[in-house]
Amino acid sequence: MISAGDFRNGVTIELEGNVYQIIEFQHVKPGKGAAFVRTKLKNIKNGGVVEKTFRPTEKCPQAHIDRKDMQYLYNDGDLYYFMDVENYEQIALSTDDIGDALKFVKENEMVKVCSHKGSVFAVEPPLFVELEITETEPGFKGDTATGATKPATVETGATVYVPLFVEQNDVIKIDTRTGEYLSRV
């Protein structure tokens, strides 16, 4: 159990049957009346954000989130297969569980699988990935003064906006959090 007076950003709590992560918290002491803690909570299973106030003495059970390194093997229709590299156990997750987390992840790459009480709710890709460009329009010499970008398709099928000097078959580094081009490799 954790009291509302001990809330910090990033702490996960169980509330009303859901698991929430504290995004923002603020201790408020009005001139009149009792102090309270104003929080912004993110539901880690569906991504919804709610605002809630607590008395500083109110207690919530703290939720333990397991983050396990697993290897992404392959996808077969609507199922994505992952393997625990320590004991070689495999799990299959549906497209609903994963969302678009794997749009920049190639087969055999390592990812973090997040679960709460054995139920997987998210897959975190590595922060940066290096992928080859399979399709893009050619850039024109001297057309780079404006910092213009063009769409490029990478080997996983995702589309990234890249500078005009990047060509087909180049390997680029991508930030998976934002989906932005970082550099050529």
PDB file of C-alpha atoms in Angstrom:
ATOM      1  CA  MET A   1       0.000   0.000   0.000  1.00  0.00           C
ATOM      2  CA  ILE A   2       1.136   3.532  -0.753  1.00  0.00           C
ATOM      3  CA  SER A   3      -0.379   6.663   0.751  1.00  0.00           C
ATOM      4  CA  ALA A   4      -1.357   9.573  -1.477  1.00  0.00           C
ATOM      5  CA  GLY A   5       1.180  11.764   0.336  1.00  0.00           C
ATOM      6  CA  ASP A   6       3.961   9.518  -1.045  1.00  0.00           C
ATOM      7  CA  PHE A   7       2.827   9.657  -4.700  1.00  0.00           C
ATOM      8  CA  ARG A   8       5.602  10.282  -7.242  1.00  0.00           C
ATOM      9  CA  ASN A   9       5.655  10.421 -11.053  1.00  0.00           C
ATOM     10  CA  GLY A  10       5.905   6.953 -12.591  1.00  0.00           C
ATOM     11  CA  VAL A  11       4.446   5.072  -9.600  1.00  0.00           C
ATOM     12  CA  THR A  12       1.798   2.501 -10.591  1.00  0.00           C
ATOM     13  CA  ILE A  13      -1.274   1.955  -8.414  1.00  0.00           C
ATOM     14  CA  GLU A  14      -4.396  -0.210  -8.501  1.00  0.00           C
ATOM     15  CA  LEU A  15      -7.608   1.780  -8.355  1.00  0.00           C
ATOM     16  CA  GLU A  16     -11.202   0.682  -9.038  1.00  0.00           C
ATOM     17  CA  GLY A  17     -10.037  -2.571 -10.664  1.00  0.00           C
ATOM     18  CA  ASN A  18      -7.650  -0.844 -13.081  1.00  0.00           C
ATOM     19  CA  VAL A  19      -3.914  -0.196 -13.052  1.00  0.00           C
ATOM     20  CA  TYR A  20      -2.858   3.459 -13.328  1.00  0.00           C
ATOM     21  CA  GLN A  21       0.494   5.174 -13.625  1.00  0.00           C
ATOM     22  CA  ILE A  22       0.899   8.596 -12.031  1.00  0.00           C
ATOM     23  CA  ILE A  23       1.806  11.120 -14.731  1.00  0.00           C
ATOM     24  CA  GLU A  24       1.477  14.266 -12.610  1.00  0.00           C
ATOM     25  CA  PHE A  25       0.790  14.961  -8.965  1.00  0.00           C
ATOM     26  CA  GLN A  26       0.447  18.142  -6.920  1.00  0.00           C
ATOM     27  CA  HIS A  27       0.080  18.624  -3.176  1.00  0.00           C
ATOM     28  CA  VAL A  28      -2.490  21.382  -2.605  1.00  0.00           C
ATOM     29  CA  LYS A  29      -2.938  23.184   0.717  1.00  0.00           C
ATOM     30  CA  PRO A  30      -5.804  25.648   0.360  1.00  0.00           C
ATOM     31  CA  GLY A  31      -6.107  28.519   2.839  1.00  0.00           C
ATOM     32  CA  LYS A  32      -9.307  27.030   4.180  1.00  0.00           C
ATOM     33  CA  GLY A  33     -10.052  23.319   4.483  1.00  0.00           C
ATOM     34  CA  ALA A  34      -7.941  20.188   4.405  1.00  0.00           C
ATOM     35  CA  ALA A  35      -4.965  19.531   2.147  1.00  0.00           C
ATOM     36  CA  PHE A  36      -5.344  17.195  -0.816  1.00  0.00           C
ATOM     37  CA  VAL A  37      -3.298  15.643  -3.610  1.00  0.00           C
ATOM     38  CA  ARG A  38      -4.381  16.386  -7.197  1.00  0.00           C
ATOM     39  CA  THR A  39      -3.209  13.714  -9.669  1.00  0.00           C
ATOM     40  CA  LYS A  40      -3.313  12.909 -13.363  1.00  0.00           C
ATOM     41  CA  LEU A  41      -3.439   9.131 -13.874  1.00  0.00           C
ATOM     42  CA  LYS A  42      -2.891   7.117 -17.061  1.00  0.00           C
ATOM     43  CA  ASN A  43      -4.621   3.762 -17.438  1.00  0.00           C
ATOM     44  CA  ILE A  44      -1.749   1.544 -18.579  1.00  0.00           C
ATOM     45  CA  LYS A  45      -3.998  -1.006 -20.280  1.00  0.00           C
ATOM     46  CA  ASN A  46      -6.047   1.281 -22.532  1.00  0.00           C
ATOM     47  CA  GLY A  47      -4.028   4.535 -22.407  1.00  0.00           C
ATOM     48  CA  GLY A  48      -6.862   6.719 -21.074  1.00  0.00           C
ATOM     49  CA  VAL A  49      -5.978   9.631 -18.776  1.00  0.00           C
ATOM     50  CA  VAL A  50      -8.107  10.646 -15.772  1.00  0.00           C
ATOM     51  CA  GLU A  51      -7.735  13.318 -13.092  1.00  0.00           C
ATOM     52  CA  LYS A  52      -8.469  12.407  -9.483  1.00  0.00           C
ATOM     53  CA  THR A  53      -7.963  13.988  -6.077  1.00  0.00           C
ATOM     54  CA  PHE A  54      -6.966  12.105  -2.929  1.00  0.00           C
ATOM     55  CA  ARG A  55      -6.694  12.955   0.755  1.00  0.00           C
ATOM     56  CA  PRO A  56      -2.981  12.726   1.753  1.00  0.00           C
ATOM     57  CA  THR A  57      -3.759   9.884   4.192  1.00  0.00           C
ATOM     58  CA  GLU A  58      -5.711   7.822   1.620  1.00  0.00           C
ATOM     59  CA  LYS A  59      -3.985   4.548   0.722  1.00  0.00           C
ATOM     60  CA  CYS A  60      -3.917   2.624  -2.591  1.00  0.00           C
ATOM     61  CA  PRO A  61      -2.387  -0.751  -3.354  1.00  0.00           C
ATOM     62  CA  GLN A  62       0.785  -0.359  -5.388  1.00  0.00           C
ATOM     63  CA  ALA A  63       0.763  -2.310  -8.676  1.00  0.00           C
ATOM     64  CA  HIS A  64       3.853  -4.271  -9.653  1.00  0.00           C
ATOM     65  CA  ILE A  65       4.616  -4.189 -13.388  1.00  0.00           C
ATOM     66  CA  ASP A  66       6.878  -6.927 -14.777  1.00  0.00           C
ATOM     67  CA  ARG A  67       9.066  -5.878 -17.707  1.00  0.00           C
ATOM     68  CA  LYS A  68      10.728  -8.872 -19.295  1.00  0.00           C
ATOM     69  CA  ASP A  69      13.204  -8.902 -22.187  1.00  0.00           C
ATOM     70  CA  MET A  70      11.882 -11.185 -24.904  1.00  0.00           C
ATOM     71  CA  GLN A  71      12.821 -11.867 -28.503  1.00  0.00           C
ATOM     72  CA  TYR A  72      10.223 -11.089 -31.180  1.00  0.00           C
ATOM     73  CA  LEU A  73      10.160 -14.186 -33.399  1.00  0.00           C
ATOM     74  CA  TYR A  74       7.531 -13.717 -36.111  1.00  0.00           C
ATOM     75  CA  ASN A  75       3.885 -12.979 -36.761  1.00  0.00           C
ATOM     76  CA  ASP A  76       1.365 -15.406 -38.165  1.00  0.00           C
ATOM     77  CA  GLY A  77      -1.785 -13.570 -39.215  1.00  0.00           C
ATOM     78  CA  ASP A  78      -3.174 -11.893 -36.079  1.00  0.00           C
ATOM     79  CA  LEU A  79      -0.726 -13.504 -33.635  1.00  0.00           C
ATOM     80  CA  TYR A  80       2.762 -12.275 -32.762  1.00  0.00           C
ATOM     81  CA  TYR A  81       5.169 -14.766 -31.187  1.00  0.00           C
ATOM     82  CA  PHE A  82       7.767 -13.890 -28.540  1.00  0.00           C
ATOM     83  CA  MET A  83      10.376 -16.067 -26.827  1.00  0.00           C
ATOM     84  CA  ASP A  84      11.899 -15.733 -23.374  1.00  0.00           C
ATOM     85  CA  VAL A  85      15.649 -16.027 -24.054  1.00  0.00           C
ATOM     86  CA  GLU A  86      16.351 -17.481 -20.589  1.00  0.00           C
ATOM     87  CA  ASN A  87      14.035 -20.509 -20.596  1.00  0.00           C
ATOM     88  CA  TYR A  88      12.974 -20.565 -24.298  1.00  0.00           C
ATOM     89  CA  GLU A  89       9.253 -20.377 -23.460  1.00  0.00           C
ATOM     90  CA  GLN A  90       7.154 -18.854 -26.224  1.00  0.00           C
ATOM     91  CA  ILE A  91       4.061 -16.701 -25.898  1.00  0.00           C
ATOM     92  CA  ALA A  92       1.652 -15.509 -28.576  1.00  0.00           C
ATOM     93  CA  LEU A  93       0.016 -12.078 -28.385  1.00  0.00           C
ATOM     94  CA  SER A  94      -2.810 -10.737 -30.517  1.00  0.00           C
ATOM     95  CA  THR A  95      -2.783  -7.561 -32.583  1.00  0.00           C
ATOM     96  CA  ASP A  96      -5.075  -5.942 -29.972  1.00  0.00           C
ATOM     97  CA  ASP A  97      -2.455  -6.456 -27.225  1.00  0.00           C
ATOM     98  CA  ILE A  98       0.373  -5.036 -29.313  1.00  0.00           C
ATOM     99  CA  GLY A  99      -1.136  -2.141 -31.262  1.00  0.00           C
ATOM    100  CA  ASP A 100       1.494  -0.505 -33.463  1.00  0.00           C
ATOM    101  CA  ALA A 101       4.429  -1.090 -31.084  1.00  0.00           C
ATOM    102  CA  LEU A 102       6.148  -3.424 -33.547  1.00  0.00           C
ATOM    103  CA  LYS A 103       5.964  -1.276 -36.669  1.00  0.00           C
ATOM    104  CA  PHE A 104       9.715  -0.549 -36.441  1.00  0.00           C
ATOM    105  CA  VAL A 105      10.795  -3.952 -35.053  1.00  0.00           C
ATOM    106  CA  LYS A 106      12.294  -6.680 -37.258  1.00  0.00           C
ATOM    107  CA  GLU A 107      12.027 -10.379 -36.497  1.00  0.00           C
ATOM    108  CA  ASN A 108      14.558 -11.678 -33.928  1.00  0.00           C
ATOM    109  CA  GLU A 109      14.903  -8.234 -32.248  1.00  0.00           C
ATOM    110  CA  MET A 110      14.703  -7.881 -28.453  1.00  0.00           C
ATOM    111  CA  VAL A 111      11.677  -6.077 -26.946  1.00  0.00           C
ATOM    112  CA  LYS A 112      10.314  -5.563 -23.425  1.00  0.00           C
ATOM    113  CA  VAL A 113       7.018  -7.293 -22.692  1.00  0.00           C
ATOM    114  CA  CYS A 114       5.079  -5.553 -19.878  1.00  0.00           C
ATOM    115  CA  SER A 115       2.653  -7.554 -17.752  1.00  0.00           C
ATOM    116  CA  HIS A 116       0.635  -7.168 -14.582  1.00  0.00           C
ATOM    117  CA  LYS A 117      -0.277 -10.319 -12.624  1.00  0.00           C
ATOM    118  CA  GLY A 118       0.612 -12.476 -15.638  1.00  0.00           C
ATOM    119  CA  SER A 119      -1.588 -10.534 -18.068  1.00  0.00           C
ATOM    120  CA  VAL A 120       0.421  -8.853 -20.849  1.00  0.00           C
ATOM    121  CA  PHE A 121      -0.781  -5.343 -21.682  1.00  0.00           C
ATOM    122  CA  ALA A 122       2.042  -3.785 -23.727  1.00  0.00           C
ATOM    123  CA  VAL A 123       5.175  -4.391 -25.749  1.00  0.00           C
ATOM    124  CA  GLU A 124       7.948  -1.780 -25.628  1.00  0.00           C
ATOM    125  CA  PRO A 125      10.239  -1.713 -28.659  1.00  0.00           C
ATOM    126  CA  PRO A 126      13.904  -0.715 -28.293  1.00  0.00           C
ATOM    127  CA  LEU A 127      14.329   3.092 -28.192  1.00  0.00           C
ATOM    128  CA  PHE A 128      16.350   3.208 -31.413  1.00  0.00           C
ATOM    129  CA  VAL A 129      16.318   0.814 -34.374  1.00  0.00           C
ATOM    130  CA  GLU A 130      18.335   0.633 -37.590  1.00  0.00           C
ATOM    131  CA  LEU A 131      16.303  -0.277 -40.665  1.00  0.00           C
ATOM    132  CA  GLU A 132      16.948  -0.391 -44.394  1.00  0.00           C
ATOM    133  CA  ILE A 133      14.884   1.757 -46.751  1.00  0.00           C
ATOM    134  CA  THR A 134      13.079  -0.419 -49.287  1.00  0.00           C
ATOM    135  CA  GLU A 135      11.308   2.312 -51.232  1.00  0.00           C
ATOM    136  CA  THR A 136      11.653   6.075 -51.616  1.00  0.00           C
ATOM    137  CA  GLU A 137      11.626   8.646 -54.376  1.00  0.00           C
ATOM    138  CA  PRO A 138      15.006   9.934 -55.546  1.00  0.00           C
ATOM    139  CA  GLY A 139      16.123  13.285 -54.142  1.00  0.00           C
ATOM    140  CA  PHE A 140      17.244  16.153 -56.361  1.00  0.00           C
ATOM    141  CA  LYS A 141      20.650  17.768 -56.026  1.00  0.00           C
ATOM    142  CA  GLY A 142      20.520  21.297 -54.619  1.00  0.00           C
ATOM    143  CA  ASP A 143      17.013  20.821 -53.240  1.00  0.00           C
ATOM    144  CA  THR A 144      18.072  20.662 -49.576  1.00  0.00           C
ATOM    145  CA  ALA A 145      18.149  24.321 -48.535  1.00  0.00           C
ATOM    146  CA  THR A 146      14.710  24.183 -46.938  1.00  0.00           C
ATOM    147  CA  GLY A 147      15.263  21.036 -44.836  1.00  0.00           C
ATOM    148  CA  ALA A 148      12.503  19.314 -46.805  1.00  0.00           C
ATOM    149  CA  THR A 149      11.562  15.680 -46.205  1.00  0.00           C
ATOM    150  CA  LYS A 150      10.089  12.880 -48.285  1.00  0.00           C
ATOM    151  CA  PRO A 151       8.268   9.687 -47.314  1.00  0.00           C
ATOM    152  CA  ALA A 152      10.280   6.448 -47.263  1.00  0.00           C
ATOM    153  CA  THR A 153       9.149   2.881 -46.606  1.00  0.00           C
ATOM    154  CA  VAL A 154      11.447   0.812 -44.370  1.00  0.00           C
ATOM    155  CA  GLU A 155      11.862  -2.969 -44.375  1.00  0.00           C
ATOM    156  CA  THR A 156       9.147  -3.507 -41.740  1.00  0.00           C
ATOM    157  CA  GLY A 157       6.593  -1.739 -43.949  1.00  0.00           C
ATOM    158  CA  ALA A 158       6.342   1.445 -41.843  1.00  0.00           C
ATOM    159  CA  THR A 159       6.610   4.911 -43.422  1.00  0.00           C
ATOM    160  CA  VAL A 160       9.151   7.436 -42.130  1.00  0.00           C
ATOM    161  CA  TYR A 161       9.823  10.984 -43.311  1.00  0.00           C
ATOM    162  CA  VAL A 162      13.496  11.336 -44.246  1.00  0.00           C
ATOM    163  CA  PRO A 163      15.674  14.150 -45.662  1.00  0.00           C
ATOM    164  CA  LEU A 164      15.911  14.375 -49.464  1.00  0.00           C
ATOM    165  CA  PHE A 165      19.514  13.060 -49.596  1.00  0.00           C
ATOM    166  CA  VAL A 166      18.535   9.632 -48.212  1.00  0.00           C
ATOM    167  CA  GLU A 167      18.346   7.015 -50.962  1.00  0.00           C
ATOM    168  CA  GLN A 168      16.822   3.559 -51.381  1.00  0.00           C
ATOM    169  CA  ASN A 169      18.835   0.744 -49.672  1.00  0.00           C
ATOM    170  CA  ASP A 170      20.340   3.209 -47.137  1.00  0.00           C
ATOM    171  CA  VAL A 171      20.225   2.065 -43.510  1.00  0.00           C
ATOM    172  CA  ILE A 172      18.767   4.714 -41.185  1.00  0.00           C
ATOM    173  CA  LYS A 173      18.408   5.092 -37.413  1.00  0.00           C
ATOM    174  CA  ILE A 174      14.846   5.718 -36.148  1.00  0.00           C
ATOM    175  CA  ASP A 175      13.549   6.826 -32.725  1.00  0.00           C
ATOM    176  CA  THR A 176      10.691   4.368 -32.036  1.00  0.00           C
ATOM    177  CA  ARG A 177       8.958   6.680 -29.535  1.00  0.00           C
ATOM    178  CA  THR A 178       8.304   9.390 -32.136  1.00  0.00           C
ATOM    179  CA  GLY A 179       8.835   7.491 -35.418  1.00  0.00           C
ATOM    180  CA  GLU A 180      11.329  10.133 -36.557  1.00  0.00           C
ATOM    181  CA  TYR A 181      14.448   9.745 -38.664  1.00  0.00           C
ATOM    182  CA  LEU A 182      17.627  10.393 -36.643  1.00  0.00           C
ATOM    183  CA  SER A 183      20.579   9.673 -38.944  1.00  0.00           C
ATOM    184  CA  ARG A 184      22.005   7.519 -41.678  1.00  0.00           C
ATOM    185  CA  VAL A 185      24.083   4.561 -40.512  1.00  0.00           C
TER     186      VAL A 185
END
